[in-house]
Amino acid sequence: MRKNIVAGNWKMNTTLQEGVALAKEVNEALKDATPKCDVIICVPFTHLASINGEINQEKLGLGAENCADHKNGAYTGEVSASMVASTGAKYVILGHSERRQYYGETSDTLREKIALAFENGLTPIFCIGEVLEERENETHFDVVKKQIEDALFHLSAEEFGKIILAYEPVWAIGTGKTATDDQAQEMHAFIRGVIADKYGKEVADNTSILYGGSCKPSNAAALFAKPDVDGGLIGGASLDCASFMGIVNAF
Ligand code: PEP
């Protein structure tokens, strides 16, 4: 059966020293806890190796926020999936809306990144979601379906089964505007149906679909109570240990 997961996305925040301190704080908070979900932090590349040395990944998984769409070579400034894996990280966020919007990521580049993540044993946390205009003109279901089809539906059922999905309506990311729990449930159930049509009910039922977009301790419980919402991808609120743990404990 699918897992409940709360994953932090620190984005481009914290110095190395601040990040190590935050990771240690979260690790400490989880030491004697038995949360009803897996807990993951996705952190800047520069922090991965140091944080890996400070946390117990049995209790707190570690991931990157991106990886390159090439294996290695003359791509100045890029960080490959094998480099990420060599730090001890186990996860990688791919297709975040900020990468799609500011760095021109397309389904073509994302297919390459997913293949390289798999080759290096990384679990992709794959983001999908519509912008405000698409929600307002009611094309949001079509947009999300196409994002999934274009970037993921070339995968075998076995490969697809290794993906964690994150539905993140772009209008809710970092805006303080959360999708209502009913809006989240409606889209998550739709996504599960799209997966079932392609791969069958068992694969769909086993896929964790996280919600992301201004999730915080005050709204997490209502979102996570919905049957198709299997946890959250958390931006701003993951930068404070108490807030992040408040969301983890919402399960
Ligand atoms: C995110 O960037 O993945 C996110 C959900 O951000 P926030 O929680 O800050 O809206």
Short mmCIF file of C-alpha atoms and ligand atoms in Angstrom, two decimals:
data_model
loop_
_atom_site.label_atom_id
_atom_site.label_comp_id
_atom_site.label_asym_id
_atom_site.label_seq_id
_atom_site.Cartn_x
_atom_site.Cartn_y
_atom_site.Cartn_z
CA MET A 1 0.00 0.00 0.00
CA ARG A 2 1.16 3.53 -0.65
CA LYS A 3 3.15 5.47 1.92
CA ASN A 4 2.27 8.72 3.60
CA ILE A 5 5.14 11.16 3.12
CA VAL A 6 6.00 14.66 4.26
CA ALA A 7 8.92 16.12 2.30
CA GLY A 8 10.55 19.50 2.82
CA ASN A 9 11.80 21.57 -0.11
CA TRP A 10 14.23 24.12 1.25
CA LYS A 11 14.70 25.80 -2.17
CA MET A 12 17.59 28.34 -2.26
CA ASN A 13 17.57 29.00 1.47
CA THR A 14 20.08 28.57 4.31
CA THR A 15 23.85 28.73 4.32
CA LEU A 16 25.64 25.43 4.80
CA GLN A 17 25.98 26.08 8.53
CA GLU A 18 22.31 27.08 8.92
CA GLY A 19 21.19 24.10 6.87
CA VAL A 20 23.23 21.59 8.87
CA ALA A 21 21.83 23.07 12.09
CA LEU A 22 18.25 22.81 10.80
CA ALA A 23 18.73 19.25 9.61
CA LYS A 24 20.20 18.27 12.98
CA GLU A 25 17.22 19.85 14.73
CA VAL A 26 14.72 17.91 12.60
CA ASN A 27 16.76 14.72 13.03
CA GLU A 28 16.72 15.23 16.81
CA ALA A 29 12.95 15.88 16.81
CA LEU A 30 12.43 12.58 14.98
CA LYS A 31 14.86 10.54 17.08
CA ASP A 32 12.34 9.19 19.56
CA ALA A 33 9.23 9.93 17.49
CA THR A 34 7.11 7.45 15.57
CA PRO A 35 5.46 9.61 12.91
CA LYS A 36 2.69 8.12 10.81
CA CYS A 37 4.54 9.12 7.63
CA ASP A 38 7.98 8.98 6.06
CA VAL A 39 9.86 12.25 6.47
CA ILE A 40 12.27 13.63 3.87
CA ILE A 41 14.22 16.87 3.48
CA CYS A 42 15.31 18.08 0.03
CA VAL A 43 18.14 20.56 0.38
CA PRO A 44 20.61 22.56 -1.74
CA PHE A 45 23.35 20.52 -3.46
CA THR A 46 26.04 22.20 -1.35
CA HIS A 47 24.48 20.84 1.85
CA LEU A 48 23.87 17.22 0.89
CA ALA A 49 27.11 15.50 1.94
CA SER A 50 27.40 17.37 5.23
CA ILE A 51 23.77 16.76 6.16
CA ASN A 52 24.08 13.08 5.23
CA GLY A 53 26.80 12.83 7.86
CA GLU A 54 24.54 14.29 10.54
CA ILE A 55 21.19 12.53 10.11
CA ASN A 56 19.80 9.02 10.43
CA GLN A 57 18.28 8.32 7.04
CA GLU A 58 16.25 5.49 8.51
CA LYS A 59 14.16 8.25 10.08
CA LEU A 60 14.84 11.27 7.90
CA GLY A 61 15.36 10.76 4.18
CA LEU A 62 17.60 13.11 2.24
CA GLY A 63 17.08 14.44 -1.26
CA ALA A 64 18.25 17.05 -3.77
CA GLU A 65 16.03 19.66 -5.38
CA ASN A 66 17.11 18.95 -8.96
CA CYS A 67 19.70 17.13 -11.04
CA ALA A 68 21.18 17.60 -14.52
CA ASP A 69 19.70 16.14 -17.68
CA HIS A 70 23.11 14.83 -18.78
CA LYS A 71 25.25 12.08 -17.33
CA ASN A 72 28.50 14.04 -17.04
CA GLY A 73 30.83 16.23 -19.10
CA ALA A 74 31.08 19.83 -20.25
CA TYR A 75 28.01 21.32 -18.55
CA THR A 76 29.52 24.00 -16.35
CA GLY A 77 27.63 24.55 -13.13
CA GLU A 78 25.40 21.50 -13.42
CA VAL A 79 25.17 18.72 -10.84
CA SER A 80 24.55 15.19 -12.09
CA ALA A 81 22.35 12.48 -10.64
CA SER A 82 25.44 10.37 -9.92
CA MET A 83 26.99 13.28 -7.99
CA VAL A 84 23.77 13.60 -5.97
CA ALA A 85 23.73 9.87 -5.25
CA SER A 86 27.40 9.93 -4.23
CA THR A 87 26.53 12.27 -1.33
CA GLY A 88 24.23 9.65 0.17
CA ALA A 89 21.00 11.34 -0.94
CA LYS A 90 18.16 9.02 -1.89
CA TYR A 91 15.59 11.35 -3.47
CA VAL A 92 15.46 14.12 -6.04
CA ILE A 93 12.70 16.65 -6.71
CA LEU A 94 12.12 16.92 -10.47
CA GLY A 95 9.86 19.21 -12.46
CA HIS A 96 9.22 21.74 -9.72
CA SER A 97 7.20 24.63 -11.15
CA GLU A 98 10.02 27.07 -10.33
CA ARG A 99 12.37 25.02 -12.51
CA ARG A 100 9.79 24.83 -15.28
CA GLN A 101 9.03 28.57 -15.05
CA TYR A 102 12.48 30.13 -14.46
CA TYR A 103 14.80 27.57 -16.09
CA GLY A 104 12.70 26.42 -19.01
CA GLU A 105 12.39 22.78 -18.00
CA THR A 106 10.22 20.81 -20.38
CA SER A 107 8.88 17.28 -20.40
CA ASP A 108 11.76 16.37 -22.76
CA THR A 109 14.44 17.41 -20.26
CA LEU A 110 12.46 15.87 -17.42
CA ARG A 111 12.35 12.48 -19.13
CA GLU A 112 16.17 12.57 -19.29
CA LYS A 113 16.42 13.55 -15.64
CA ILE A 114 14.08 10.78 -14.56
CA ALA A 115 16.12 8.19 -16.47
CA LEU A 116 19.34 9.42 -14.85
CA ALA A 117 17.74 9.49 -11.41
CA PHE A 118 16.70 5.85 -11.82
CA GLU A 119 20.13 4.84 -13.16
CA ASN A 120 21.63 6.22 -9.98
CA GLY A 121 19.12 4.74 -7.57
CA LEU A 122 17.41 8.03 -6.73
CA THR A 123 13.65 8.21 -6.15
CA PRO A 124 12.11 11.12 -8.07
CA ILE A 125 9.58 13.35 -6.33
CA PHE A 126 7.90 14.53 -9.52
CA CYS A 127 5.94 17.81 -9.46
CA ILE A 128 2.92 18.69 -11.56
CA GLY A 129 0.38 21.47 -11.31
CA GLU A 130 -1.47 24.19 -13.14
CA VAL A 131 -1.01 27.98 -13.10
CA LEU A 132 -3.81 30.29 -11.97
CA GLU A 133 -4.99 31.11 -15.49
CA GLU A 134 -5.39 27.41 -16.26
CA ARG A 135 -7.46 26.88 -13.12
CA GLU A 136 -9.58 29.92 -13.95
CA ASN A 137 -10.25 28.79 -17.51
CA GLU A 138 -10.92 25.27 -16.24
CA THR A 139 -8.16 23.54 -18.19
CA HIS A 140 -6.39 22.42 -15.00
CA PHE A 141 -7.32 18.74 -15.34
CA ASP A 142 -6.11 18.64 -18.97
CA VAL A 143 -2.88 20.44 -18.09
CA VAL A 144 -2.01 18.09 -15.24
CA LYS A 145 -2.92 15.02 -17.29
CA LYS A 146 -0.66 16.17 -20.12
CA GLN A 147 2.25 16.86 -17.74
CA ILE A 148 1.97 13.28 -16.45
CA GLU A 149 1.53 11.73 -19.90
CA ASP A 150 4.39 13.64 -21.52
CA ALA A 151 7.00 13.15 -18.81
CA LEU A 152 6.09 9.80 -17.27
CA PHE A 153 3.93 7.58 -19.44
CA HIS A 154 6.88 6.16 -21.40
CA LEU A 155 7.91 4.39 -18.15
CA SER A 156 7.19 0.74 -17.47
CA ALA A 157 4.74 -0.01 -14.66
CA GLU A 158 7.68 -1.10 -12.53
CA GLU A 159 9.51 2.18 -13.10
CA PHE A 160 6.38 4.26 -12.59
CA GLY A 161 5.86 2.47 -9.28
CA LYS A 162 9.07 4.06 -7.98
CA ILE A 163 7.87 7.65 -8.50
CA ILE A 164 6.44 9.90 -5.80
CA LEU A 165 4.08 12.50 -7.30
CA ALA A 166 3.51 15.97 -5.91
CA TYR A 167 0.49 17.95 -7.06
CA GLU A 168 1.39 21.60 -6.59
CA PRO A 169 -1.04 24.17 -7.97
CA VAL A 170 1.36 26.94 -8.95
CA TRP A 171 -1.03 29.63 -7.67
CA ALA A 172 -0.68 28.15 -4.17
CA ILE A 173 3.12 27.94 -4.00
CA GLY A 174 4.63 30.50 -1.66
CA THR A 175 1.53 32.68 -1.95
CA GLY A 176 -0.17 31.78 1.32
CA LYS A 177 -3.13 30.66 -0.82
CA THR A 178 -3.80 26.97 -0.20
CA ALA A 179 -6.01 24.79 -2.35
CA THR A 180 -8.97 23.78 -0.22
CA ASP A 181 -8.91 20.20 0.96
CA ASP A 182 -11.78 19.48 -1.45
CA GLN A 183 -9.89 21.01 -4.39
CA ALA A 184 -6.83 18.93 -3.50
CA GLN A 185 -8.87 15.74 -3.14
CA GLU A 186 -10.65 16.36 -6.45
CA MET A 187 -7.36 16.70 -8.33
CA HIS A 188 -5.60 13.86 -6.50
CA ALA A 189 -8.49 11.48 -7.26
CA PHE A 190 -8.34 12.62 -10.90
CA ILE A 191 -4.58 11.95 -11.04
CA ARG A 192 -5.05 8.50 -9.52
CA GLY A 193 -7.66 7.78 -12.19
CA VAL A 194 -5.26 8.86 -14.96
CA ILE A 195 -2.62 6.50 -13.55
CA ALA A 196 -5.16 3.66 -13.24
CA ASP A 197 -6.21 4.07 -16.88
CA LYS A 198 -2.60 3.66 -17.98
CA TYR A 199 -1.08 1.23 -15.47
CA GLY A 200 -4.06 -0.34 -13.68
CA LYS A 201 -5.66 0.11 -10.28
CA GLU A 202 -2.93 -1.60 -8.28
CA VAL A 203 -0.17 0.75 -9.50
CA ALA A 204 -2.50 3.75 -9.00
CA ASP A 205 -3.41 2.68 -5.47
CA ASN A 206 0.26 2.24 -4.60
CA THR A 207 1.35 5.69 -5.85
CA SER A 208 1.92 8.33 -3.17
CA ILE A 209 0.50 11.66 -4.31
CA LEU A 210 1.61 14.60 -2.14
CA TYR A 211 -0.02 18.02 -2.04
CA GLY A 212 2.17 21.13 -2.17
CA GLY A 213 1.31 24.81 -1.91
CA SER A 214 1.31 26.86 1.31
CA CYS A 215 0.80 23.77 3.45
CA LYS A 216 1.29 24.59 7.14
CA PRO A 217 0.49 23.06 10.54
CA SER A 218 -2.91 24.79 10.59
CA ASN A 219 -4.19 23.29 7.32
CA ALA A 220 -2.21 20.04 7.03
CA ALA A 221 -4.56 17.83 9.05
CA ALA A 222 -7.59 18.68 6.88
CA LEU A 223 -5.61 18.10 3.67
CA PHE A 224 -4.07 14.82 4.88
CA ALA A 225 -7.48 13.54 6.01
CA LYS A 226 -8.58 13.35 2.38
CA PRO A 227 -8.38 9.80 1.03
CA ASP A 228 -6.21 10.58 -2.01
CA VAL A 229 -3.86 13.07 -0.32
CA ASP A 230 -0.88 11.04 0.87
CA GLY A 231 1.14 13.83 2.43
CA GLY A 232 2.79 17.07 1.48
CA LEU A 233 5.71 18.73 -0.27
CA ILE A 234 6.47 21.64 2.00
CA GLY A 235 8.36 24.79 1.01
CA GLY A 236 8.35 27.75 3.42
CA ALA A 237 7.12 25.82 6.44
CA SER A 238 9.96 23.29 6.15
CA LEU A 239 12.50 25.98 7.06
CA ASP A 240 11.40 26.00 10.67
CA CYS A 241 11.70 22.76 12.64
CA ALA A 242 8.58 23.35 14.76
CA SER A 243 6.41 24.15 11.72
CA PHE A 244 7.75 21.21 9.76
CA MET A 245 7.19 18.84 12.69
CA GLY A 246 3.71 20.31 13.14
CA ILE A 247 2.93 19.18 9.59
CA VAL A 248 4.58 15.75 10.10
CA ASN A 249 2.45 15.29 13.22
CA ALA A 250 -0.73 16.27 11.37
CA PHE A 251 -1.00 12.61 10.32
C1 PEP B 1 7.07 24.12 -2.90
O1 PEP B 1 7.83 24.95 -3.37
O2 PEP B 1 7.21 22.93 -3.21
C2 PEP B 1 6.04 24.58 -1.98
C3 PEP B 1 5.01 23.81 -1.77
O3 PEP B 1 6.22 25.82 -1.40
P1 PEP B 1 5.34 26.51 -0.25
O4 PEP B 1 5.02 25.43 0.76
O5 PEP B 1 6.21 27.59 0.31
O6 PEP B 1 4.11 27.02 -0.90
#
